[in-house]
Short mmCIF file of C-alpha atoms and ligand atoms in Angstrom, two decimals:
data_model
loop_
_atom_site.label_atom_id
_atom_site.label_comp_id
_atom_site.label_asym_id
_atom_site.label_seq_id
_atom_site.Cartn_x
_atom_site.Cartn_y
_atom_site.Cartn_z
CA UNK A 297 0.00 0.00 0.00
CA UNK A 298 1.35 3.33 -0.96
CA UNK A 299 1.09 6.02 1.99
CA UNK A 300 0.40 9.69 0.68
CA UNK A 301 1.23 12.60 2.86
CA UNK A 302 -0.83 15.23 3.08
CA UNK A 303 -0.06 19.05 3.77
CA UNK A 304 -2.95 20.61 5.16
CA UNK A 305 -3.41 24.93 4.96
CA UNK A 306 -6.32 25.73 7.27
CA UNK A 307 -7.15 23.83 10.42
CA UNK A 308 -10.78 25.67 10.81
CA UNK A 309 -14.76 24.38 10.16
CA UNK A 310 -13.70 22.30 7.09
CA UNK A 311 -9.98 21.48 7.92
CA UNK A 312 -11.04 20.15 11.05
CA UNK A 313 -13.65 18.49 9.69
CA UNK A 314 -11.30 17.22 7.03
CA UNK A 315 -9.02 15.69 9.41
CA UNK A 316 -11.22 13.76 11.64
CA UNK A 317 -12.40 11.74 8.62
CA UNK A 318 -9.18 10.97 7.23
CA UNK A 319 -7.87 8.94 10.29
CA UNK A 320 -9.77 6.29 9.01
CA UNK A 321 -7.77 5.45 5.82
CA UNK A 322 -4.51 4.02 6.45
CA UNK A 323 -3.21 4.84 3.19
CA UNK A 324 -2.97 9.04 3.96
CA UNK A 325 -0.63 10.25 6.51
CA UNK A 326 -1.07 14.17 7.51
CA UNK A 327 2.10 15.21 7.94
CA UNK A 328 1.41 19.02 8.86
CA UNK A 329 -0.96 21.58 9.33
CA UNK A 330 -0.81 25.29 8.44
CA UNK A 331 -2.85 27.61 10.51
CA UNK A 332 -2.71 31.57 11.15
CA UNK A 333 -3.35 31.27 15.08
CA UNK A 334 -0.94 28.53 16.48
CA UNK A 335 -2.06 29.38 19.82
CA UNK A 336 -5.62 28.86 19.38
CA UNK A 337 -6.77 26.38 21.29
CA UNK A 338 -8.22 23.35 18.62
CA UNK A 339 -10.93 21.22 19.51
CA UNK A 340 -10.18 18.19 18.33
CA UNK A 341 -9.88 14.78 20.13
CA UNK A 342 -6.21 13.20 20.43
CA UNK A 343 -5.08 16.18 17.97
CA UNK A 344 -1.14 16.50 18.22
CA UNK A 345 -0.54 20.30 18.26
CA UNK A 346 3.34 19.43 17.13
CA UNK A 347 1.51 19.25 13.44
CA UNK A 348 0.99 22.52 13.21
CA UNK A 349 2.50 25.48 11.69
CA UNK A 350 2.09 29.24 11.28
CA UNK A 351 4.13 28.98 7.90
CA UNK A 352 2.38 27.82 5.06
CA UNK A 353 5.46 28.05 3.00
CA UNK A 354 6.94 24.70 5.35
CA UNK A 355 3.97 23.08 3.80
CA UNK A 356 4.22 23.81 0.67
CA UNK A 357 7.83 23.53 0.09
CA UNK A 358 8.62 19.80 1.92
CA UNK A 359 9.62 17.53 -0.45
CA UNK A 360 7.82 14.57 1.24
CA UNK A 361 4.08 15.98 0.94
CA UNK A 362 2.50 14.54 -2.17
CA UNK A 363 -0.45 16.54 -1.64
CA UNK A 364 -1.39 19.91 -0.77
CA UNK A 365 -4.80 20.16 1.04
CA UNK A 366 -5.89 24.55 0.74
CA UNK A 367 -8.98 25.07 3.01
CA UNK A 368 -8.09 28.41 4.34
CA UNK A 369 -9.71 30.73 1.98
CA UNK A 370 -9.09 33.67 0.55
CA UNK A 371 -6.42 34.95 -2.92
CA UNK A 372 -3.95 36.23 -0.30
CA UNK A 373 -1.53 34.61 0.36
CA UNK A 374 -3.29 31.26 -0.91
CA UNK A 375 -2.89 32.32 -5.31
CA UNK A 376 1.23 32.14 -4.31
CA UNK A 377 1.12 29.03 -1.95
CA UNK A 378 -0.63 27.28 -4.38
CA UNK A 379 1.15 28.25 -7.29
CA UNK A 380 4.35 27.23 -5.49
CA UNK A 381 3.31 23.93 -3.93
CA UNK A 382 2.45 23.27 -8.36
CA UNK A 383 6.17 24.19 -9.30
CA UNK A 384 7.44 22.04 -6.55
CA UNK A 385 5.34 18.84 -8.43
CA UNK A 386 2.63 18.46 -5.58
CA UNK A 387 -1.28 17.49 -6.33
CA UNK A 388 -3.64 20.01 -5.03
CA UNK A 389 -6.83 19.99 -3.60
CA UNK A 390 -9.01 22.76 -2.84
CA UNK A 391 -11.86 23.96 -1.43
CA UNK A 392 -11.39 27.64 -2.17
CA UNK A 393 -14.11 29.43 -4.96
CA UNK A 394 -12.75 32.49 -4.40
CA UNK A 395 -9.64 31.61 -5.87
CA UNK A 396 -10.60 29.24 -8.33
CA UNK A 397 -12.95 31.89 -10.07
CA UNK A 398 -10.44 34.33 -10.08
CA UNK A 399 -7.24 32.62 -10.28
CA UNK A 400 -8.32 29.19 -11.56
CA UNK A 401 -7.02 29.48 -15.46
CA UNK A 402 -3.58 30.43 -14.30
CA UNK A 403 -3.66 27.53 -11.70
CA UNK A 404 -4.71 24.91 -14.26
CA UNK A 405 -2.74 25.88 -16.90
CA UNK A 406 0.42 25.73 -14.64
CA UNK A 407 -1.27 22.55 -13.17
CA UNK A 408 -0.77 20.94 -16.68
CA UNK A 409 2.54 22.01 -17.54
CA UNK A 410 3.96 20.45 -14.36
CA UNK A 411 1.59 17.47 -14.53
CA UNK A 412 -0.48 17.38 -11.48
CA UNK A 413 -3.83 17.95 -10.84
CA UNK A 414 -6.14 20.32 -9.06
CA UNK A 415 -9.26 19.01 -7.61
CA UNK A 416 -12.14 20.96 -6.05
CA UNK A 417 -15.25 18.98 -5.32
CA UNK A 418 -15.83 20.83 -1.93
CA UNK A 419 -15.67 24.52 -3.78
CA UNK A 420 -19.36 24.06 -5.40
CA UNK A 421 -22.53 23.20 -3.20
CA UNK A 422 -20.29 21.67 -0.58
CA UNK A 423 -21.54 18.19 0.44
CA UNK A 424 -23.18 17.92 -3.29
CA UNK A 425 -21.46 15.62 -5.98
CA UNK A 426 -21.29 18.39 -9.08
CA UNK A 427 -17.53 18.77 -10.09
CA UNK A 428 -16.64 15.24 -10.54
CA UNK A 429 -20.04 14.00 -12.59
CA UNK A 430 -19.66 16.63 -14.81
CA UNK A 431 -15.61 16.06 -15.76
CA UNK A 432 -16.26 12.65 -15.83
CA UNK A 433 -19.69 10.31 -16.20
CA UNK A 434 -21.24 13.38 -17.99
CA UNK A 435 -18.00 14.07 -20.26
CA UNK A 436 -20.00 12.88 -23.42
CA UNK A 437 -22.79 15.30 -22.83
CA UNK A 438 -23.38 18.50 -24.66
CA UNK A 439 -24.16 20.88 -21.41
CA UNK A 440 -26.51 23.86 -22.03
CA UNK A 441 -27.96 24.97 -19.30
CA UNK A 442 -27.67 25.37 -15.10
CA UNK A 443 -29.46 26.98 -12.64
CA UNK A 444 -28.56 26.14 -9.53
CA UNK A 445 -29.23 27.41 -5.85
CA UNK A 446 -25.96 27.60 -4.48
CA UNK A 447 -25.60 29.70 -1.06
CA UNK A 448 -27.40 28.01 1.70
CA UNK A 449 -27.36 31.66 3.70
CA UNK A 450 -29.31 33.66 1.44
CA UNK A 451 -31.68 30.30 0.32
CA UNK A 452 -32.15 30.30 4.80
CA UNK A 453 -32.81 34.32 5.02
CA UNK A 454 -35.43 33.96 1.81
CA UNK A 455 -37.24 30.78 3.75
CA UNK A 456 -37.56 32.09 6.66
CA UNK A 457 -39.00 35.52 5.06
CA UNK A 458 -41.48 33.38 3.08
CA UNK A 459 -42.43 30.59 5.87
CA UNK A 460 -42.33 33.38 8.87
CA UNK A 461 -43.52 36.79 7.39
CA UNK A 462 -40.17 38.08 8.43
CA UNK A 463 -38.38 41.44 6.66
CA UNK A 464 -35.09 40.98 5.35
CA UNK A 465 -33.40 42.49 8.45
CA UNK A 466 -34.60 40.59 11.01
CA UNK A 467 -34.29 36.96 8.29
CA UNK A 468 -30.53 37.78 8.40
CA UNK A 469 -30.13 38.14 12.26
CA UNK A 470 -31.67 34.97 12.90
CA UNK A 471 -28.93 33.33 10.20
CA UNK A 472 -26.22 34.81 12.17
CA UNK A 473 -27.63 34.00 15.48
CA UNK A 474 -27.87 30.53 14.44
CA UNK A 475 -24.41 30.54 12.63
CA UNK A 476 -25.70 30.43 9.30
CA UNK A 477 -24.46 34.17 7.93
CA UNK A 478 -21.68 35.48 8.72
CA UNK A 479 -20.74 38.79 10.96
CA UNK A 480 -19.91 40.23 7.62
CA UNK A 481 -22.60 38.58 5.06
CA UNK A 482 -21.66 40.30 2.24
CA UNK A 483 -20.18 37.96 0.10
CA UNK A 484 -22.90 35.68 0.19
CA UNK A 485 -26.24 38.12 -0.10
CA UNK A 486 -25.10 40.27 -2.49
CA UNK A 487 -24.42 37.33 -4.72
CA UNK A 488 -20.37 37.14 -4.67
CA UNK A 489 -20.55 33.71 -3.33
CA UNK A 490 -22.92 32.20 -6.28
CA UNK A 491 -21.27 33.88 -8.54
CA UNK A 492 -17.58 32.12 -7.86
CA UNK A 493 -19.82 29.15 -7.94
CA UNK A 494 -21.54 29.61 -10.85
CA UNK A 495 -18.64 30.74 -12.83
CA UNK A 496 -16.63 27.51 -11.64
CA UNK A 497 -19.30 25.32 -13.20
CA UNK A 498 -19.65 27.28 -16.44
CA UNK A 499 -16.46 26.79 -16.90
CA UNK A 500 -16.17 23.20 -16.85
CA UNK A 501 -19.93 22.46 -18.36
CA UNK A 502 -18.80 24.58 -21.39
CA UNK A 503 -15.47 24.34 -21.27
CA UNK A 504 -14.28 27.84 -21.78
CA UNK A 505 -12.73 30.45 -18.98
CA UNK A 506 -14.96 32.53 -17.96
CA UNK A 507 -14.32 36.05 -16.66
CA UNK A 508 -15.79 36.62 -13.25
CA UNK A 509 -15.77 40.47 -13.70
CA UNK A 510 -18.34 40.23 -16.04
CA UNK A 511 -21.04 37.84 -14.58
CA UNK A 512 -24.06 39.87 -13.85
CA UNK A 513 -24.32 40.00 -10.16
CA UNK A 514 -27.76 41.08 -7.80
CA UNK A 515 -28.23 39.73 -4.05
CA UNK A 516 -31.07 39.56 -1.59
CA UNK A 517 -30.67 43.32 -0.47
CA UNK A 518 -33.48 44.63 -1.95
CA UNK A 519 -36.15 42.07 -1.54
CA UNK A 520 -39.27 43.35 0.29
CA UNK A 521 -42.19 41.47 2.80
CA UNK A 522 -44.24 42.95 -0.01
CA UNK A 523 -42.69 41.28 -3.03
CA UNK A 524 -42.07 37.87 -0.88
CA UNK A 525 -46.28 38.17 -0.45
CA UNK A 526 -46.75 38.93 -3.91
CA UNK A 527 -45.03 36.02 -5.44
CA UNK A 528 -47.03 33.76 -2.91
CA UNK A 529 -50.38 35.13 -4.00
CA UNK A 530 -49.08 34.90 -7.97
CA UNK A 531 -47.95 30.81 -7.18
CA UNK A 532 -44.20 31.71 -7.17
CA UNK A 533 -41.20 31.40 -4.50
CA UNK A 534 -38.09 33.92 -4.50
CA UNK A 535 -34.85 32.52 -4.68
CA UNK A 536 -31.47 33.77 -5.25
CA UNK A 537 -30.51 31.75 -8.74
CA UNK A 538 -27.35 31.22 -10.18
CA UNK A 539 -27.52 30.48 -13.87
CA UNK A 540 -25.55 29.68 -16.77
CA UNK A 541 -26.79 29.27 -20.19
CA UNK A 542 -24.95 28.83 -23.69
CA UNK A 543 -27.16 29.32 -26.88
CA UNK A 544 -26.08 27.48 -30.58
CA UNK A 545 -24.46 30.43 -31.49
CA UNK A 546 -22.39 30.04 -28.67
CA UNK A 547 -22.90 33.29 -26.52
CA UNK A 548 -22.64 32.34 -23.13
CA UNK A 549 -24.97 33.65 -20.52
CA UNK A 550 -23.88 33.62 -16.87
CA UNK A 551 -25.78 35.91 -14.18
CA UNK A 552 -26.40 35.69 -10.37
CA UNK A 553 -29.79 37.28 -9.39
CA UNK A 554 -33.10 36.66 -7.01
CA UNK A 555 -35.97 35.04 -9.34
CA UNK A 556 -39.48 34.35 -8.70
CA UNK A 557 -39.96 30.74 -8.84
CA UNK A 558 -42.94 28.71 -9.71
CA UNK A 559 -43.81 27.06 -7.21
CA UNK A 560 -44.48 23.82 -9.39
CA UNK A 561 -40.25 24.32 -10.15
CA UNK A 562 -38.05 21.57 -8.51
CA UNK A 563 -35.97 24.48 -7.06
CA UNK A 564 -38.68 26.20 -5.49
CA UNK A 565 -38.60 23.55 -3.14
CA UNK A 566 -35.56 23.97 -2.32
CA UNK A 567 -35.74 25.32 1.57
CA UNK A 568 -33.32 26.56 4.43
CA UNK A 569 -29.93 26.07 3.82
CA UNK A 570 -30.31 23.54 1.23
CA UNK A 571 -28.55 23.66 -2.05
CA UNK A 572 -29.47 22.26 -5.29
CA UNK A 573 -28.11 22.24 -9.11
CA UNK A 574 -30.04 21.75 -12.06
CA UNK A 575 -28.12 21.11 -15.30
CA UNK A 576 -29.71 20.37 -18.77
CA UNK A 577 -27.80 18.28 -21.67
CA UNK A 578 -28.22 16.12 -24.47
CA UNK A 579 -27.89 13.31 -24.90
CA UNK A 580 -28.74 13.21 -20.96
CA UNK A 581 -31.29 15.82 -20.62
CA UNK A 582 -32.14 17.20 -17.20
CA UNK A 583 -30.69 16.53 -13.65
CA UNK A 584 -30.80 17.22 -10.33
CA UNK A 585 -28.82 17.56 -7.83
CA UNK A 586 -29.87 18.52 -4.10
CA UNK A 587 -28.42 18.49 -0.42
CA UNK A 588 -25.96 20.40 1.90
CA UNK A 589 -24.31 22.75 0.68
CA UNK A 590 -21.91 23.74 3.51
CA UNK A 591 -20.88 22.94 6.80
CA UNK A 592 -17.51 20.95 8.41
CA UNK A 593 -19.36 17.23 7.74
CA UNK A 594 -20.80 17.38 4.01
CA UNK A 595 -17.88 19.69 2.91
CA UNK A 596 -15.28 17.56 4.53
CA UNK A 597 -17.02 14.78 2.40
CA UNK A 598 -16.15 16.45 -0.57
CA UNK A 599 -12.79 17.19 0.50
CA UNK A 600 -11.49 13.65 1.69
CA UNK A 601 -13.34 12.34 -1.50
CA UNK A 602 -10.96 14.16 -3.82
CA UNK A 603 -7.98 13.15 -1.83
CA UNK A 604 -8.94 9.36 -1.79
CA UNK A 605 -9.90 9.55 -5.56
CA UNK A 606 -6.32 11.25 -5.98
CA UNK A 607 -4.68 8.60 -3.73
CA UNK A 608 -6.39 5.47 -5.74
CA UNK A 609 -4.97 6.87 -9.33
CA UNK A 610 -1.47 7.78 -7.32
CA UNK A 611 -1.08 4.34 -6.46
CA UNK A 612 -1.51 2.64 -10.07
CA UNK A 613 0.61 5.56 -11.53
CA UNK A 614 2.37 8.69 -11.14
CA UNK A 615 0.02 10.47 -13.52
CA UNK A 616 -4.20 10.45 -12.31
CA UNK A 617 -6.30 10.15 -15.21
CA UNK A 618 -6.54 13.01 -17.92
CA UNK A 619 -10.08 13.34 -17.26
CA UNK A 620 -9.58 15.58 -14.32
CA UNK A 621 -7.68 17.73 -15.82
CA UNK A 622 -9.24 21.06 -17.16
CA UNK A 623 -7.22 23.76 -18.80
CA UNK A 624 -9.99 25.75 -20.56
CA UNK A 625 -7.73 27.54 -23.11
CA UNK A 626 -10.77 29.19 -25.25
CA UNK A 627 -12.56 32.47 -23.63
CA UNK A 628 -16.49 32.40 -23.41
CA UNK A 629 -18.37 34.76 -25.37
CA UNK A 630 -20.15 36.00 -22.42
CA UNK A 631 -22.98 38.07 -23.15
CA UNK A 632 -24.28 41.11 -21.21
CA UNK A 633 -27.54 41.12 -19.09
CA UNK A 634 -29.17 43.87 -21.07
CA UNK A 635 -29.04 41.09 -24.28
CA UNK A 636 -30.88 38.25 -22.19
CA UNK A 637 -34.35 37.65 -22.37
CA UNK A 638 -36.30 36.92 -19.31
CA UNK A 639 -40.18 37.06 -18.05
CA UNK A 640 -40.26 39.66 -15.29
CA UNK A 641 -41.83 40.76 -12.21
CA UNK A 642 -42.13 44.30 -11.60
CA UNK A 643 -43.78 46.21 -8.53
CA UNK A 644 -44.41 50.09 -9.02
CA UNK A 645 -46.13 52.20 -6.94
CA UNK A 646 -48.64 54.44 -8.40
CA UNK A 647 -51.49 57.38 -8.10
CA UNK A 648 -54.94 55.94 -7.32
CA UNK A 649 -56.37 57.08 -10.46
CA UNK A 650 -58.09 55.10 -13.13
CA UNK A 651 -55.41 55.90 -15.97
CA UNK A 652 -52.57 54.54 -13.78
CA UNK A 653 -52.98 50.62 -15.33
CA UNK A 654 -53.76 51.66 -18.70
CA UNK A 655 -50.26 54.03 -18.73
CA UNK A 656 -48.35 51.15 -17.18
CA UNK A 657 -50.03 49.08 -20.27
CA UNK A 658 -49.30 51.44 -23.07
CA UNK A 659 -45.40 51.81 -22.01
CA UNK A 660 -44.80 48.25 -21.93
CA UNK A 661 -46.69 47.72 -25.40
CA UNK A 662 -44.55 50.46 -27.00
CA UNK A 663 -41.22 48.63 -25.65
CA UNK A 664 -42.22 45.03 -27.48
CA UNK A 665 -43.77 43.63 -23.37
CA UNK A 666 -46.85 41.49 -23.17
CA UNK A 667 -48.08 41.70 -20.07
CA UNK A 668 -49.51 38.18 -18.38
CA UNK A 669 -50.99 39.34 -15.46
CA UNK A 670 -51.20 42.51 -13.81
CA UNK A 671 -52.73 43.28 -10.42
CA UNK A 672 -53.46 46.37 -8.23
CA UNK A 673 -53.04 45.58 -4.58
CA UNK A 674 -55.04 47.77 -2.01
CA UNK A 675 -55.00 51.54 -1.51
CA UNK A 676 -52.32 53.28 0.96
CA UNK A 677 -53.06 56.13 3.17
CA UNK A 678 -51.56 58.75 0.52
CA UNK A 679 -53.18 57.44 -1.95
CA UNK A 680 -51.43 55.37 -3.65
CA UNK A 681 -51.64 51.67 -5.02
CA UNK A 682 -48.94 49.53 -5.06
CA UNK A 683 -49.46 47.86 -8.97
CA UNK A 684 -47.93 44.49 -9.98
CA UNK A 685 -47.30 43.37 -12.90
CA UNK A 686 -45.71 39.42 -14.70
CA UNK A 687 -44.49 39.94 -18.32
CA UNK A 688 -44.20 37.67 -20.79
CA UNK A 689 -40.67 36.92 -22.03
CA UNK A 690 -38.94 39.99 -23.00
CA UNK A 691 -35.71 41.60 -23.85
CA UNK A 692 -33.82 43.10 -20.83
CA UNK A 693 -32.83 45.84 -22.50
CA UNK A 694 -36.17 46.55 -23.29
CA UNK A 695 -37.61 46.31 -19.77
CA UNK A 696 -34.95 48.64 -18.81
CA UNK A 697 -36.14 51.58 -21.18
CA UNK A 698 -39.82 50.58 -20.21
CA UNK A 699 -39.01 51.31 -16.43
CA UNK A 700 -37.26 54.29 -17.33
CA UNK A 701 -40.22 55.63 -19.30
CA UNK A 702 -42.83 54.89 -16.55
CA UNK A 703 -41.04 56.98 -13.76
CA UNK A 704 -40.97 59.79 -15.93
CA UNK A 705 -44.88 59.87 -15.88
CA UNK A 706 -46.79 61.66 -13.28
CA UNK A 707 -49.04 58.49 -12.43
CA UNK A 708 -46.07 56.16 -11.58
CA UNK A 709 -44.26 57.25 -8.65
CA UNK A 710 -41.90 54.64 -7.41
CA UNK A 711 -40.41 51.39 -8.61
CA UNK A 712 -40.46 49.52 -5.89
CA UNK A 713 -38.90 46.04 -7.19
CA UNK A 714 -37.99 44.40 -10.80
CA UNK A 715 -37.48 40.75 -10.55
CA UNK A 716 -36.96 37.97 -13.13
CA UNK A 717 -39.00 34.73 -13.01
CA UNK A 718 -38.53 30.63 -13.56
CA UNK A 719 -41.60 28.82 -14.74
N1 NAP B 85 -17.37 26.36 5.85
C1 NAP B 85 -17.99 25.74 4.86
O1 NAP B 85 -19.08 25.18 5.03
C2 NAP B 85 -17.37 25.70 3.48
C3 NAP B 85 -18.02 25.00 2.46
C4 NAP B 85 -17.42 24.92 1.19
C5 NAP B 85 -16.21 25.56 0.98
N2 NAP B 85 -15.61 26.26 1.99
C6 NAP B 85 -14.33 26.92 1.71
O2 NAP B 85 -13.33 26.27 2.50
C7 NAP B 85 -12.32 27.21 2.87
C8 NAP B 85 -12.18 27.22 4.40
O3 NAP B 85 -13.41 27.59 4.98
P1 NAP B 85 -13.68 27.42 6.55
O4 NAP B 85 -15.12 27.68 6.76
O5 NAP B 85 -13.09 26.15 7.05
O6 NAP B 85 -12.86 28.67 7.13
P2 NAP B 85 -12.42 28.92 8.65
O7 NAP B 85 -13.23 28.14 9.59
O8 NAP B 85 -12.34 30.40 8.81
O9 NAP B 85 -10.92 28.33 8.70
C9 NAP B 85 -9.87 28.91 7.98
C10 NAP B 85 -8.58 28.26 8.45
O10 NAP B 85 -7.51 28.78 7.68
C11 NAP B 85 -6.46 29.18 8.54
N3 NAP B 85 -5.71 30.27 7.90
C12 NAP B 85 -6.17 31.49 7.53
N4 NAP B 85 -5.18 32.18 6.92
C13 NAP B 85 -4.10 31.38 6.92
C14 NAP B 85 -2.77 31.53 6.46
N5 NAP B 85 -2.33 32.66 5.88
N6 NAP B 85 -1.90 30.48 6.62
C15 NAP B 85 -2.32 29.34 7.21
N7 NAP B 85 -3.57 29.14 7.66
C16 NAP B 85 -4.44 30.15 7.52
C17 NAP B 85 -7.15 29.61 9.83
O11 NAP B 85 -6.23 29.53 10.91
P3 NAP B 85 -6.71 29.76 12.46
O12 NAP B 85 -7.50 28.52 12.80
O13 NAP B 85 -5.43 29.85 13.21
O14 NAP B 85 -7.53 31.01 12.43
C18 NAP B 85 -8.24 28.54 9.91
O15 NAP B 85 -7.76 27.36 10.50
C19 NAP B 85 -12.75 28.54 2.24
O16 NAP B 85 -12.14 28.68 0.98
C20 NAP B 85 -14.26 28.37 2.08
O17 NAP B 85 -14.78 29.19 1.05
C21 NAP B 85 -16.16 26.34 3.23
#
């Protein structure tokens, strides 16, 4: 039996996680640990402290680890460990989005010149099988088309807004309360998170790089009790959808953003911290994929998988199969959201007077919408009437110039929400 050493950077909720499961396989010896705080007391049972480290360079420099383990987080200083731990011939495995949306085309090309591999099950919908089907049992498929929900936090804040009548606000306090957001949530509700996601499985469903900087990105922010009740009453759930599309002609469409979702759709089922991933291909046509998305157990799962995959190809021959290999050298035509075409929700806020619906109307008829349903929810105080209304599929662009044409009228005062929608 060939014994692997591993070189572990990050000793935290995954790491730790990590480790605990690996003392049952005989075949991988961790030989240290990298942390930023060696003094910080770890919680782990019969864990010797003399494997740790406060330099991840020791780690990634020792001739006798075969492979590096990164589940620390972050570019800085991870983009140069990593890179470095590649030059000096070591297999990597990661569980870092962050760095693989940003940094991944540099890593993989640099990867396959020094012939090892980088493998990052745990970096997508954590516990959830994605990365490897698609590289490998799914390799003969033409893939068109995900849509995926992909950050348990935000998925947990919109539930409990839904199921509880809560705002926003007082959603996200309970998710940090209960450790599900963090102090500092913005990565995951303003959409960063799904979007490292999403563009990590574009990239390898398509095959072609994909530049972060220019996937459309919208979080939870702005959602309202108001819009949350009126996609209940119009048969629809919000969630925060990450989705990636390529046409024939090849334009590639990748865009984080809240959706109203029917509630007849697989995803809208999709509660708490849950995560799910939809992809559609032929000759396959469509999957799903559902379960936890985060957290030290299913991650870890994802993590030790990848190592004991890596170990089992390791010990037949010095070079794992080229399968898992992925060096996308072409650049996706990635289109812009004003291009896409979507079915909308929009919520305005207008002057109680007869003409208001038949403006709204006119406007969106002059700017190629068809309306599907519109409704005019009761009267406020000043009033006003809060006016809804579901378009059929239109051009974003379009939609854009519509909106922009209805606030300058004096019976449309506000708009209060646009949304797009999944039937
Ligand atoms: N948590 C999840 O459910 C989950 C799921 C999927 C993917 N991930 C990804 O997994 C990675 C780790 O997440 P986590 O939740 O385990 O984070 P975490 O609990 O904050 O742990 C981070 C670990 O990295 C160590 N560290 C930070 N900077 C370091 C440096 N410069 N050198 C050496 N060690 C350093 C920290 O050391 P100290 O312990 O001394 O502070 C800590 O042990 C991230 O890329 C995250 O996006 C996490």
């Amino acid at each position: 039996m060939k014994i692997l050493n591993i070189g572990m950077i990050g000793f935290g909720t995954v790491g730790t996680g990590v480790y605990k499961v690996l003392q049952s396989f005989k075949n991988i010896n961790i030989k240290k640990i990298a942390v930023k705080n060696i003094n910080k007391k770890r919680n782990v049972e019969n864990f010797d402290e003399k494997l740790l480290t406060s330099d991840a360079y020791e780690i990634v420099n020792n001739p006798e680890i075969d492979i590096v383990v990164e589940v620390s987080g972050g570019t800085d200083p991870t983009y140069d460990l990593l890179k470095t731990a590649i030059n000096n011939g070591k297999h990597i495995v990661t569980a870092n989005k962050e760095l693989l949306a940003k940094k991944g085309s540099e890593l993989f090309k640099l990867a396959q010149e020094k012939n090892v591999v980088i493998l990052y099950e745990a970096a997508v919908a954590g516990g959830i099988p994605i990365i490897m089907p698609i590289k490998t049992i799914l390799c003969a498929n033409k893939l068109t088309k995900i849509a995926g929900i992909l950050n348990g936090t935000t998925n947990y804040i919109l539930t409990k807004m839904a199921e509880k009548d809560l705002s926003y606000e007082t959603a996200l306090k309970q998710a940090q309360e209960l450790g599900y957001a963090e102090t500092d949530p913005t990565g995951d509700v303003k959409g960063f998170d799904a979007a490292y996601k999403i563009a990590i499985l574009a990239s390898i469903s398509f095959n072609k790089k994909i530049d972060i900087n220019k996937i459309y990105k919208e979080g939870i922010t702005k959602i309202t009790e108001q819009d949350i009740k009126s996609a209940k009453e119009l048969g629809y759930r919000i969630k925060l959808i990450a989705l990636a599309q390529m046409s024939d002609k090849g334009e590639v469409d990748v865009r984080v953003h809240p959706m109203l979702v029917s509630k007849k759709h697989l995803l809208a089922k999709v509660n708490n911290a849950t995560n799910s991933v939809m992809i559609s291909g032929y000759p396959v046509g469509d999957l799903a994929f559902t379960g936890p998305g985060a957290g030290s157990e299913p991650t870890s799962s994802s993590v030790a998988g990848d190592i004991l995959v890596l170990a089992s190809e390791l010990e037949a021959s010095d070079k794992p199969i080229p399968l898992y290999v992925r060096n996308q050298t072409e650049i996706a035509n990635q289109i812009d959201i004003s291009e896409t075409y979507n079915e909308y929700y929009i919520s305005v806020t207008a002057s109680n007077n007869p003409g208001a619906i038949g403006v709204a109307g006119t406007i969106c008829g002059n700017n190629n919408i068809n309306i599907s349903t519109i409704m005019q929810k009761g009267i406020n105080e000043d009033n006003t009437a809060e006016i809804v209304v579901i378009t059929e599929r239109s051009k974003e662009s379009d939609v854009q110039n519509a909106l922009k044409e209805l606030l300058n009228t004096d019976c449309i005062k506000k708009i209060n929400n646009l949304l797009r929608v999944m039937n």
